[in-house]
Amino acid sequence: MKNYQSNQLRNVAVVAHGGSGKTSLVEAMLFNTGTLSRLGRVDDGTTVSDYHPEETARKMTIHTSLVPVEWNNTKINLLDTPGFSDFIGEVKGSLRVAEGALFVVSAVDGVQVQHETIWDMTPNLPKIVVINKMDRENANFDKVVDELKDKFQANFVPIQLPIGSFNDFKGVVSVIGKNAFEGEGKGKETSLSNDLTDQVELYYETLIEAAAEGDDDLTMKYLEGEELTADEISDGFQKSLAMGKVVPVLACSATKNIGVAQILDFIAEYFPVPKVEDGPVSSLVFKTIADPYVGKMNFFKVFRGQLKNDTPIVNVSKDKPEKISQILYVRGKTSVPTETVPCGDLAVLVKLQDTSTGDTLAHKDKTELLDGIDFPAPTLTIAVLPKSKNDEDKLGDALLKLMDEDPTVKIQKNTETKQTLLITMGEAQTQIMVDRLKKKYGVDVTLEEARVPYRETIRKKVEVEGKHKKQSGGRGQYGHAWIRFEPTDEHFVFGEEVFGGAVPRNFFPAVEKGLREALEEGVLAGFPVTGLKATLYDGSYHPVDSSEMAFKIAAHLAFKKGCEQASPVLLEPIQNVEVTVPENFMGDIISDFNTKRGRVLGTEPMGKYVIVRAQVPLSEMYRYAIDLKSMTQGRGSFTMEFSSYEEFSGREAEMVIKKAKEEKEAK
C-alpha cells in the first residue's frame, strides 16, 4: 500500500441494520479496486472484513474491521461496523474517527431499527445512503427514498438511480454526469433512455439547489437566476455534504457488483477530507483487539501531526509513556508495516503496554487530551462460574482482557453475593463473550442468574443478654454482655454505657468486633445486616476466665437473640432507572414498571423521544435489557444506578427467605 497525503484520504464508517449488505458492499469495493481476484460471500465466511472465527460461524459482523481500498489516487478507509444492537459500541468507536457515515439500506426491507438508532447518534456527521439489493425481488428504490424522507428530517437527494429492479436490474444512472452505466464493475457507459431522462432532469435541479446551499455566493447567484457552472455545482455539493445540508442517495447491488464502482467514484470525489492540524502528533485509539499471533493491537487515528516509528509518545489518558514497536496498515486480517502515518489516517500500533480503547496517544512534549468515545453502558447482568479449579485460576485475567478489548463489557465482583458478574449489551454479546473465553483464553464457564444483594435490618429496640460460659478443666471461658439494639439510619453504630467496671474497657473492642463479624449474616435469611445501633450497657467478667474471644462469642449470641426479638425485616436494593423510548412506547414502559413493583417518578419529552424516570427493585432489572428490546423492537435504551435499600415484605419476600434458607441447608 503506497503512502497517501492527508487530502487523499477518506474515512468512511459503513453502518446499517444487520442483513442490509454492508459487508458485501465492502467486499465488492475491494474487488473493484483489484485487491481481490474473486468476491467473497458472507454466507461462505470468505469475506475480508468478517474474518474472526465467531463472525464466520454466525455469518454476522461482530467487530469493526478496517478495510482500506485504493481508488482514483485516493485511499478510502472503510470501517465495516456491526449491524446488531449488542455491538453498538463498535459503531460508536468508528463514528468518532470517520469524517462521515455511509448508511446501507436494503431496497427490500427499507429503513430498520439500527438505521434509526445510528442516525440519531450522528446529528452533525455528514451522511450518504446506499440503497442496496436492487437485484432482489420486491426491491423498490423510490419507496425507500420516500421512507427515508418520512423517517428522518434531512434533504435526501438521489444522485445515482437504478436501471430496472429484481431480474431487470442491469445498471445505474449518474444524475451528476447525466449518463448511464450497465453491467458489472465499472460497467459500460450508455446513453439515457427516454423514460429516465425526465427523472434525471428533475433530480438534477434538486442537486443544483443542494449545491447552492453549500456556499453563500452560489446561493445568491442561484436566487438571482444565474446558471451555475459544472465546477460550481460540484464544489457547492461537496460543501453541502460536508455541512450535512444534503444526504446523497445512491443505488447498487453489492453481490452482483452493479453500481459499486460508481459509489467509489462518488466517495473519492465528494466525501469529506480529514481536517489537517500541524504540530506534534496526537492520536486517539478507537478499537483494541488481542490477536493470537500479533498480540495486542490498538487501532488509532492521527488527529494532529504525523506518527513515525521513532516518535516518543505518551498515553495522555493514563499518564504513562509508551514505546512504539511497530506501526501497521491493516486490511481485515492482513497487515503491512509502515514507517509514517499522516494526519487523518487510520493505522494500528502493536504491543503497547498500558493503552486501551478511548486513550489519547501524543508526543511527550505536547500532551493534550482528545475527546474520548462515549460508549453506552452495558445493562444485561449475568453471573459467570468457572467449571474447574484450572478455569477459576485463569478466569480473572481472561475477563480483564475481554474488558480491555470491548469497553461495553463490564466485570464486577460482588462481595456480598460472592458472584462474578458479566455485564453486557445483550444476550448475543454475552454468548460471544462466553465463547471467546473458551476458544481464545481456554476458560470454560457456566452462567447463572445474578443474585440480588438483599440485606436485613431491625424495626424495634430490644435489650438482650449474651453470655458465654465454658468450663472443661484448666482455664475456662467467660464473657457476659448486656446489649441494647435499636434501628439507625447509619450502617452500624457501636456505643457503650458501662458503669462501675461491670465490663472492663479492654473488652469493649472485642464486643464491637464480635458484632461487626455477626453483621455479615442476619437471622432471617443469612443476608448482611445494616441500620443497627448496638450499645453495650452492662455485663460481668471473671478475673481469670474472661478473654477477648469469650466476649466476641458473647456478642455473637446477643446479636442473634437481639435480631430475632427486634422485628427483623428484609431490605431490597432499589434502582433509579431512566428509559429513553419513542413516545408511542411510553404507555407500555409505564405499564411494565407497574408489574415490576416500580414507581414511575415522571416523564420528560426529548424531541421524538420521551424519558421515563422510575424507581424499580434491582431484582426486576437484571434482564430488563431483554424486556425493553422486546417491548420497543430495539428502539429503547436505559440507564440505572443504585438509589437506596427499602423494606421488602409480602409473598415475594417470603419466597426469597425460604429459598435462602434452603440453599443454606443444602450447603
XYZ file of C-alpha atoms in Angstrom:
667
model
C 0.000 0.000 0.000
C 1.552 3.277 -1.096
C 1.749 6.394 1.056
C -1.035 8.970 0.706
C -1.260 12.619 1.666
C -3.987 13.766 4.061
C -6.063 15.305 1.243
C -6.129 11.912 -0.486
C -7.759 10.174 2.495
C -11.435 9.376 3.091
C -12.544 7.785 6.373
C -15.972 6.191 5.956
C -17.986 4.396 8.665
C -20.148 1.825 6.849
C -23.242 1.390 9.027
C -26.590 -0.371 8.747
C -29.120 -2.699 10.267
C -27.918 -6.302 10.182
C -28.574 -8.017 6.864
C -28.615 -4.847 4.759
C -25.436 -5.856 2.940
C -22.664 -3.722 4.485
C -20.014 -6.412 4.388
C -20.977 -7.478 0.863
C -20.666 -3.849 -0.282
C -17.204 -3.541 1.271
C -16.231 -6.822 -0.379
C -17.426 -5.573 -3.767
C -15.431 -2.357 -3.302
C -12.297 -4.415 -2.635
C -12.965 -6.493 -5.732
C -13.419 -3.405 -7.910
C -10.122 -1.939 -6.753
C -8.300 -5.102 -7.802
C -7.404 -6.137 -4.260
C -9.405 -9.358 -4.637
C -9.494 -11.767 -7.556
C -12.952 -13.015 -6.599
C -15.871 -11.796 -4.495
C -16.149 -13.341 -1.047
C -19.535 -14.179 0.429
C -20.835 -13.667 3.972
C -22.695 -16.986 3.853
C -19.482 -18.780 2.925
C -17.403 -16.991 5.570
C -14.971 -15.796 2.893
C -15.181 -12.001 3.179
C -12.175 -9.866 4.054
C -13.833 -7.887 6.854
C -15.699 -10.717 8.663
C -12.603 -12.757 9.426
C -12.929 -13.525 13.146
C -13.974 -17.140 13.903
C -17.169 -16.068 15.694
C -18.120 -13.918 12.679
C -17.678 -16.674 10.111
C -19.557 -19.109 12.368
C -22.503 -16.742 12.927
C -22.434 -15.115 9.467
C -22.615 -11.645 11.005
C -20.282 -8.732 11.734
C -19.270 -8.560 15.403
C -16.080 -6.488 15.246
C -15.438 -3.318 13.279
C -12.945 -4.125 10.530
C -10.647 -1.546 8.970
C -10.595 -2.144 5.205
C -8.740 0.463 3.119
C -9.323 0.500 -0.646
C -7.345 2.482 -3.212
C -9.380 4.196 -5.937
C -8.709 7.128 -8.262
C -5.494 8.030 -6.433
C -7.456 8.085 -3.151
C -7.235 5.860 -0.098
C -10.699 5.136 1.292
C -10.577 3.732 4.829
C -13.789 1.719 5.126
C -14.870 0.838 8.652
C -17.216 -2.153 8.335
C -19.267 -1.991 11.545
C -21.691 -4.473 13.172
C -25.398 -4.099 12.426
C -26.657 -5.764 15.599
C -27.623 -3.629 18.598
C -25.485 -5.577 21.087
C -22.364 -4.263 19.342
C -23.334 -0.602 19.039
C -20.147 0.279 20.920
C -18.154 -0.785 17.847
C -20.215 1.649 15.780
C -19.598 4.438 18.305
C -15.842 3.988 18.058
C -15.907 4.086 14.257
C -18.101 7.196 14.084
C -15.625 9.011 16.347
C -12.823 8.706 13.775
C -14.770 8.866 10.489
C -15.495 12.042 8.543
C -18.895 10.678 7.617
C -21.194 7.646 7.597
C -22.352 5.516 4.694
C -25.767 4.060 5.530
C -26.536 0.841 3.679
C -30.310 0.299 3.357
C -31.952 -2.740 1.794
C -34.143 -1.961 -1.234
C -36.474 -4.697 0.020
C -36.611 -4.111 3.786
C -36.153 -0.341 3.834
C -35.328 1.634 6.981
C -34.916 -0.620 10.033
C -34.297 -0.148 13.741
C -30.499 0.121 13.685
C -30.671 2.685 10.891
C -32.811 4.842 13.162
C -30.586 4.274 16.197
C -27.363 5.159 14.389
C -28.964 8.111 12.592
C -29.894 9.602 15.958
C -26.270 9.143 17.066
C -24.944 11.189 14.141
C -26.809 14.518 14.113
C -23.806 16.529 12.908
C -21.976 13.919 10.833
C -22.090 14.000 7.011
C -24.031 11.030 5.620
C -24.665 9.248 2.356
C -27.216 6.469 1.786
C -26.689 3.470 -0.477
C -29.841 1.542 -1.342
C -28.510 -1.984 -1.809
C -30.040 -5.253 -3.066
C -31.679 -3.709 -6.116
C -31.457 -7.168 -7.718
C -33.796 -8.730 -5.137
C -37.481 -9.467 -5.550
C -39.705 -6.604 -4.330
C -36.797 -4.119 -4.487
C -38.211 -0.593 -4.680
C -35.834 2.379 -4.853
C -38.493 5.112 -4.838
C -40.353 3.570 -1.912
C -37.171 3.500 0.200
C -36.358 7.119 -0.685
C -39.862 8.133 0.440
C -39.392 6.143 3.657
C -36.077 7.895 4.321
C -37.749 11.273 3.930
C -40.580 10.200 6.206
C -38.318 8.825 8.968
C -35.559 11.427 9.021
C -35.502 15.205 8.849
C -32.916 15.555 6.077
C -32.596 16.710 2.482
C -32.251 13.409 0.600
C -31.079 13.870 -2.994
C -30.826 10.802 -5.258
C -27.681 11.202 -7.348
C -27.494 7.609 -8.613
C -30.640 5.913 -9.921
C -31.219 2.225 -10.659
C -31.953 0.968 -14.152
C -34.680 -1.607 -13.511
C -35.033 -3.827 -10.451
C -35.050 -7.501 -9.431
C -34.202 -9.616 -12.511
C -34.297 -6.496 -14.693
C -31.738 -4.563 -12.626
C -28.857 -4.002 -15.003
C -27.133 -0.734 -14.128
C -27.240 2.756 -12.665
C -27.672 6.326 -13.851
C -25.458 9.172 -12.627
C -27.564 12.283 -12.046
C -24.413 14.412 -11.820
C -22.975 13.185 -15.130
C -26.361 12.554 -16.773
C -25.043 9.267 -18.094
C -25.785 5.577 -17.534
C -23.644 2.511 -16.786
C -24.837 -1.007 -17.445
C -23.242 -4.265 -16.315
C -20.866 -5.343 -13.565
C -17.881 -3.416 -12.235
C -17.390 -0.046 -13.909
C -19.991 -1.103 -16.414
C -20.429 0.023 -19.982
C -21.393 3.672 -20.428
C -24.641 4.076 -22.337
C -26.977 6.907 -23.204
C -30.047 7.650 -21.110
C -33.309 6.035 -22.091
C -36.281 8.353 -22.652
C -38.123 7.157 -19.550
C -35.123 8.095 -17.336
C -34.291 11.455 -18.904
C -37.138 13.382 -17.265
C -36.412 11.804 -13.870
C -32.713 12.665 -14.131
C -33.504 16.278 -15.042
C -35.827 16.563 -12.048
C -33.195 15.239 -9.633
C -30.519 17.370 -11.306
C -32.479 20.501 -10.395
C -32.685 19.242 -6.795
C -28.935 18.619 -6.873
C -28.286 22.199 -8.044
C -30.450 23.561 -5.212
C -28.473 21.490 -2.715
C -25.188 22.683 -4.223
C -26.285 26.312 -3.981
C -26.897 25.877 -0.241
C -23.244 24.991 0.310
C -21.873 28.444 -0.471
C -23.304 31.939 0.156
C -22.066 33.267 -3.185
C -23.637 30.321 -5.018
C -26.873 30.846 -3.094
C -27.066 34.474 -4.273
C -26.177 33.504 -7.841
C -28.854 30.774 -7.848
C -31.533 33.045 -6.372
C -30.767 35.683 -8.986
C -31.485 33.119 -11.676
C -27.921 32.757 -12.957
C -26.807 29.341 -14.171
C -24.167 27.560 -12.082
C -21.171 26.045 -13.822
C -20.332 22.343 -13.505
C -17.384 23.175 -11.221
C -19.554 25.390 -9.031
C -22.171 22.638 -8.726
C -19.503 20.093 -7.819
C -17.837 22.393 -5.288
C -21.123 23.515 -3.732
C -22.480 19.973 -3.493
C -19.284 18.838 -1.774
C -19.609 21.655 0.768
C -23.302 20.915 1.374
C -22.465 17.265 2.049
C -19.681 18.214 4.478
C -22.057 20.536 6.362
C -24.812 17.916 6.483
C -27.189 20.030 4.405
C -27.703 17.252 1.880
C -27.758 13.439 2.060
C -26.911 11.904 -1.330
C -28.709 8.644 -2.175
C -27.136 6.007 -4.432
C -28.232 2.564 -5.646
C -26.464 -0.743 -6.211
C -26.379 -4.493 -5.910
C -23.290 -5.430 -3.917
C -23.490 -9.165 -4.647
C -23.979 -8.556 -8.400
C -21.322 -5.803 -8.319
C -23.542 -3.345 -10.169
C -23.275 0.345 -9.247
C -20.442 -0.211 -6.737
C -17.698 1.359 -8.864
C -19.825 4.497 -9.225
C -20.195 4.667 -5.411
C -16.405 4.566 -5.126
C -16.191 7.378 -7.699
C -18.582 9.478 -5.629
C -16.760 8.867 -2.333
C -13.376 9.684 -3.833
C -14.643 12.929 -5.358
C -17.202 14.236 -2.870
C -16.741 12.642 0.562
C -15.275 14.984 3.229
C -11.496 15.055 3.646
C -9.938 14.757 7.149
C -9.112 18.028 8.849
C -5.364 18.589 8.981
C -3.651 20.079 12.012
C 0.099 20.580 12.096
C 2.230 20.148 15.185
C 3.417 17.353 17.495
C 1.471 14.147 16.917
C -1.819 13.498 18.737
C -3.943 10.405 18.105
C -6.927 8.534 19.522
C -7.323 4.768 19.969
C -10.788 3.751 18.757
C -10.528 -0.038 18.949
C -8.442 -2.705 20.687
C -8.171 -6.413 19.914
C -5.945 -9.204 21.191
C -4.626 -11.076 18.172
C -3.338 -14.599 18.935
C -0.356 -14.109 16.611
C 0.449 -10.383 16.627
C -0.537 -9.656 20.231
C -2.439 -6.606 21.417
C -3.482 -4.323 18.549
C -4.567 -0.701 19.106
C -6.387 0.887 16.148
C -5.900 4.658 16.079
C -6.458 7.828 14.081
C -3.938 10.654 13.841
C -5.689 13.954 14.618
C -2.589 16.183 14.611
C 0.845 15.937 13.049
C 2.143 12.597 11.844
C 3.183 9.484 13.716
C 6.587 7.989 12.977
C 8.283 4.859 14.221
C 10.741 6.880 16.303
C 8.159 9.302 17.795
C 8.461 9.489 21.616
C 4.840 9.062 22.722
C 2.925 9.055 25.971
C -0.514 7.736 26.879
C -2.108 11.018 27.954
C -5.216 9.326 29.383
C -3.183 7.189 31.790
C -0.128 9.450 32.073
C 2.222 6.631 31.113
C 4.973 6.530 28.496
C 4.609 4.059 25.626
C 7.164 2.729 23.174
C 6.324 2.164 19.514
C 7.492 -1.263 18.407
C 5.706 -1.434 15.074
C 3.111 0.510 13.054
C 0.849 -1.445 10.726
C -1.578 -0.690 7.954
C -4.220 -3.403 8.083
C -6.865 -4.666 5.690
C -9.068 -7.108 7.558
C -6.673 -9.694 8.988
C -3.744 -8.862 6.684
C -1.195 -6.180 7.543
C 1.872 -4.397 6.199
C 4.347 -2.337 8.239
C 4.717 1.392 7.673
C 7.174 3.999 8.913
C 4.835 7.017 8.959
C 1.101 7.681 9.385
C -0.043 11.120 8.139
C -2.634 13.318 9.808
C -6.129 11.939 9.287
C -5.080 8.361 8.535
C -6.007 5.181 10.413
C -3.483 2.527 11.399
C -2.537 0.048 14.138
C 0.078 0.021 16.894
C 1.034 -3.354 18.335
C 2.176 -4.482 21.782
C 1.577 -1.237 23.673
C 1.658 -1.930 27.397
C -0.941 0.332 29.003
C -3.135 1.572 26.162
C -6.768 0.681 25.558
C -9.769 1.963 23.603
C -10.537 5.656 24.075
C -6.995 6.601 25.137
C -5.092 9.566 23.694
C -1.552 8.915 22.436
C 0.522 12.039 21.875
C 4.056 13.359 21.564
C 5.635 13.539 25.001
C 6.164 17.297 24.634
C 2.511 18.167 23.901
C 0.094 16.029 25.869
C -3.393 17.438 25.381
C -6.270 15.047 25.929
C -8.541 14.427 22.940
C -12.267 13.913 23.401
C -12.808 10.218 24.039
C -15.599 7.911 22.886
C -18.978 7.983 24.588
C -19.661 4.265 24.866
C -23.104 3.090 26.021
C -23.307 1.486 29.455
C -23.931 -2.276 29.453
C -27.188 -3.283 31.125
C -27.644 -7.095 30.968
C -26.202 -8.789 34.057
C -25.371 -12.479 34.392
C -23.101 -14.408 36.771
C -20.203 -16.492 35.424
C -18.904 -19.568 37.241
C -15.681 -21.361 36.314
C -16.227 -25.065 35.624
C -12.994 -26.236 37.239
C -10.173 -25.102 39.504
C -7.997 -24.578 36.433
C -10.695 -22.353 34.877
C -11.013 -20.444 38.154
C -7.287 -19.654 38.166
C -7.424 -18.214 34.625
C -10.838 -16.521 34.761
C -9.853 -13.178 36.304
C -7.092 -12.441 33.807
C -9.249 -13.527 30.848
C -12.137 -11.289 31.922
C -9.797 -8.308 32.205
C -8.637 -8.936 28.640
C -12.257 -9.028 27.456
C -12.860 -5.645 29.115
C -9.709 -4.268 27.515
C -10.948 -5.313 24.062
C -14.544 -4.149 24.498
C -15.460 -1.088 26.618
C -19.144 -2.098 26.538
C -18.352 -5.158 28.676
C -18.008 -4.720 32.434
C -16.915 -7.159 35.111
C -17.940 -6.834 38.763
C -17.050 -8.956 41.752
C -19.971 -8.778 44.182
C -18.517 -9.389 47.629
C -21.956 -9.824 49.206
C -23.282 -12.486 46.826
C -19.803 -13.956 46.139
C -20.507 -13.873 42.390
C -18.503 -12.654 39.403
C -20.876 -10.631 37.241
C -20.569 -10.203 33.485
C -22.474 -7.119 32.290
C -23.060 -6.788 28.547
C -25.274 -5.052 25.994
C -27.433 -8.124 25.362
C -27.782 -11.893 25.067
C -25.825 -12.192 21.822
C -22.839 -10.323 23.243
C -22.975 -12.416 26.428
C -22.841 -15.666 24.462
C -19.998 -14.396 22.298
C -18.032 -13.393 25.409
C -18.526 -16.905 26.825
C -17.386 -18.452 23.528
C -14.387 -16.136 23.421
C -13.406 -17.078 26.979
C -13.287 -20.719 25.944
C -11.778 -20.517 22.461
C -9.398 -17.603 22.923
C -8.363 -17.919 26.564
C -9.113 -21.573 27.373
C -11.551 -20.752 30.183
C -14.766 -22.788 30.444
C -17.624 -21.144 32.354
C -21.289 -21.688 33.083
C -23.862 -18.956 33.511
C -26.370 -18.455 36.293
C -28.730 -15.696 37.336
C -27.188 -12.862 39.290
C -28.211 -12.948 42.929
C -29.731 -9.847 44.461
C -27.653 -8.405 47.338
C -30.512 -8.269 49.843
C -29.889 -7.032 53.355
C -31.602 -7.318 56.708
C -32.396 -4.797 59.436
C -34.443 -4.438 62.619
C -37.527 -2.372 63.314
C -37.673 -2.001 67.125
C -35.463 -1.505 70.180
C -34.600 -4.500 72.399
C -32.237 -5.259 75.261
C -30.722 -8.737 75.349
C -28.125 -10.738 77.199
C -25.299 -12.615 75.619
C -23.464 -14.986 77.918
C -20.687 -17.400 77.057
C -19.501 -19.669 79.869
C -17.426 -22.804 79.437
C -15.507 -24.860 81.976
C -13.796 -28.036 80.906
C -10.686 -28.364 83.016
C -7.919 -25.830 83.106
C -8.660 -22.234 82.296
C -12.335 -21.613 81.414
C -14.067 -19.107 79.160
C -16.351 -16.388 80.439
C -17.905 -13.458 78.613
C -21.126 -11.720 79.630
C -22.694 -8.686 77.899
C -26.000 -6.864 78.005
C -26.538 -5.042 74.704
C -29.252 -2.687 73.541
C -30.107 -2.962 69.831
C -32.100 -0.282 68.006
C -32.629 0.918 64.428
C -30.469 3.692 62.950
C -30.069 5.416 59.588
C -26.372 4.582 59.580
C -24.950 1.205 58.597
C -23.652 0.326 62.090
C -23.045 2.305 65.263
C -21.388 0.906 68.384
C -21.519 2.622 71.755
C -21.012 1.782 75.446
C -22.679 2.901 78.650
C -20.991 0.569 81.113
C -20.743 1.878 84.699
C -18.695 0.676 87.605
C -16.394 -1.563 85.571
C -19.008 -4.283 85.071
C -17.168 -4.997 81.821
C -13.525 -3.849 81.693
C -12.750 -1.316 78.937
C -10.178 -3.594 77.366
C -13.009 -5.964 76.331
C -15.071 -3.242 74.558
C -13.189 -3.698 71.231
C -13.804 -7.449 71.395
C -17.551 -6.894 71.781
C -17.565 -4.460 68.849
C -15.510 -6.827 66.706
C -17.856 -9.706 67.521
C -20.855 -7.614 66.488
C -19.233 -6.480 63.239
C -18.491 -10.091 62.341
C -22.064 -11.084 63.186
C -23.422 -8.340 60.867
C -22.328 -10.404 57.886
C -25.124 -12.930 58.407
C -28.615 -11.980 59.542
C -31.151 -14.204 61.266
C -33.885 -14.051 58.606
C -32.116 -15.462 55.568
C -28.410 -15.022 56.181
C -28.071 -11.674 54.376
C -25.838 -8.898 55.775
C -27.427 -6.698 58.444
C -27.481 -2.901 58.237
C -29.129 0.016 60.071
C -28.150 -1.276 63.513
C -27.079 0.625 66.615
C -25.644 -1.529 69.412
C -24.935 -0.180 72.893
C -23.064 -2.254 75.459
C -24.500 -1.148 78.812
C -23.868 -3.949 81.314
C -22.388 -7.381 81.862
C -19.868 -9.163 84.041
C -16.464 -10.760 83.811
C -14.202 -13.289 85.503
C -10.718 -12.163 86.514
C -9.154 -15.369 85.181
C -11.508 -16.901 82.594
C -12.591 -13.766 80.714
C -10.866 -13.127 77.370
C -11.385 -11.229 74.137
C -12.560 -14.409 72.440
C -15.140 -15.067 75.174
C -16.594 -11.549 74.821
C -16.638 -11.859 70.982
C -18.709 -15.040 71.335
C -20.989 -13.343 73.885
C -21.544 -10.515 71.389
C -22.442 -13.037 68.682
C -25.002 -14.672 70.965
C -26.510 -11.312 71.917
C -26.690 -10.284 68.255
C -28.606 -13.373 67.209
C -31.028 -13.153 70.113
C -31.480 -9.404 69.709
C -32.176 -9.512 65.956
C -34.733 -12.281 66.418
C -36.604 -10.192 69.005
C -36.307 -6.811 67.216
C -38.755 -7.463 64.351
C -36.194 -8.292 61.635
C -37.138 -7.396 58.049
C -35.654 -7.910 54.607
C -34.330 -4.946 52.602
C -34.002 -4.903 48.825
C -31.900 -2.589 46.637
C -33.867 -0.040 44.610
C -32.508 1.429 41.373
C -33.062 4.836 39.815
C -33.959 3.995 36.205
C -34.130 6.261 33.139
C -35.653 4.798 29.985
C -35.460 6.628 26.649
C -38.015 5.447 24.088
C -40.047 6.769 21.166
C -43.159 8.468 22.532
C -45.542 5.780 21.238
C -43.941 3.219 23.576
C -44.300 5.307 26.744
C -47.544 3.617 27.871
C -46.022 0.147 27.533
C -42.993 1.159 29.598
C -45.082 2.630 32.421
C -47.416 -0.384 32.454
C -44.444 -2.754 32.600
C -42.884 -0.869 35.524
C -46.141 -1.249 37.432
C -45.897 -5.027 37.041
C -42.303 -4.849 38.303
C -43.260 -3.159 41.595
C -41.760 0.055 40.267
C -42.691 3.670 40.995
C -42.849 5.978 37.990
C -41.480 9.373 39.049
C -42.242 11.284 35.880
C -41.690 11.694 32.160
C -39.858 14.265 30.060
C -40.174 14.849 26.294
C -36.915 14.897 24.312
C -37.610 15.500 20.633
C -39.348 12.465 19.182
C -38.361 10.508 22.295
C -39.557 10.582 25.881
C -37.596 9.854 29.059
C -39.413 7.798 31.682
C -37.929 8.009 35.180
C -38.765 5.397 37.795
C -37.530 3.585 40.872
C -37.548 -0.170 40.458
C -36.264 -3.105 42.580
C -32.927 -4.425 41.312
C -34.357 -7.956 41.219
C -36.641 -6.834 38.383
C -33.887 -5.126 36.378
C -31.175 -7.736 35.746
C -32.851 -8.861 32.494
C -34.595 -5.601 31.659
C -32.345 -5.143 28.616
C -34.116 -8.128 27.029
C -37.582 -6.943 28.104
C -37.021 -3.433 26.754
C -35.715 -4.682 23.423
C -38.827 -6.843 23.074
C -41.251 -4.034 24.021
C -39.727 -1.419 21.717
C -38.389 -3.552 18.819
C -34.922 -2.433 19.884
C -35.698 1.291 19.842
C -35.373 1.872 23.587
C -32.374 2.352 25.855
C -31.971 2.750 29.584
C -29.550 3.544 32.364
C -29.774 2.769 36.052
C -27.921 3.441 39.272
C -28.351 2.450 42.892
C -30.800 4.579 44.878
C -31.404 3.035 48.298
C -32.472 -0.009 50.268
C -36.156 -0.325 51.077
C -38.164 -2.723 53.217
C -39.231 -5.823 51.324
C -42.276 -7.733 52.532
C -45.129 -9.856 51.269
C -45.166 -13.086 49.342
C -42.086 -12.256 47.228
C -40.028 -11.583 50.357
C -41.183 -14.836 51.932
C -40.080 -16.715 48.816
C -36.632 -15.072 48.944
C -36.232 -16.012 52.633
C -37.388 -19.582 52.003
C -35.011 -20.035 49.067
C -32.067 -18.609 51.016
C -32.705 -20.980 53.919
C -32.961 -23.964 51.573
C -29.655 -23.063 49.923
C -28.007 -22.692 53.312
C -29.281 -26.085 54.447
C -28.126 -27.675 51.185
C -24.594 -26.458 51.857
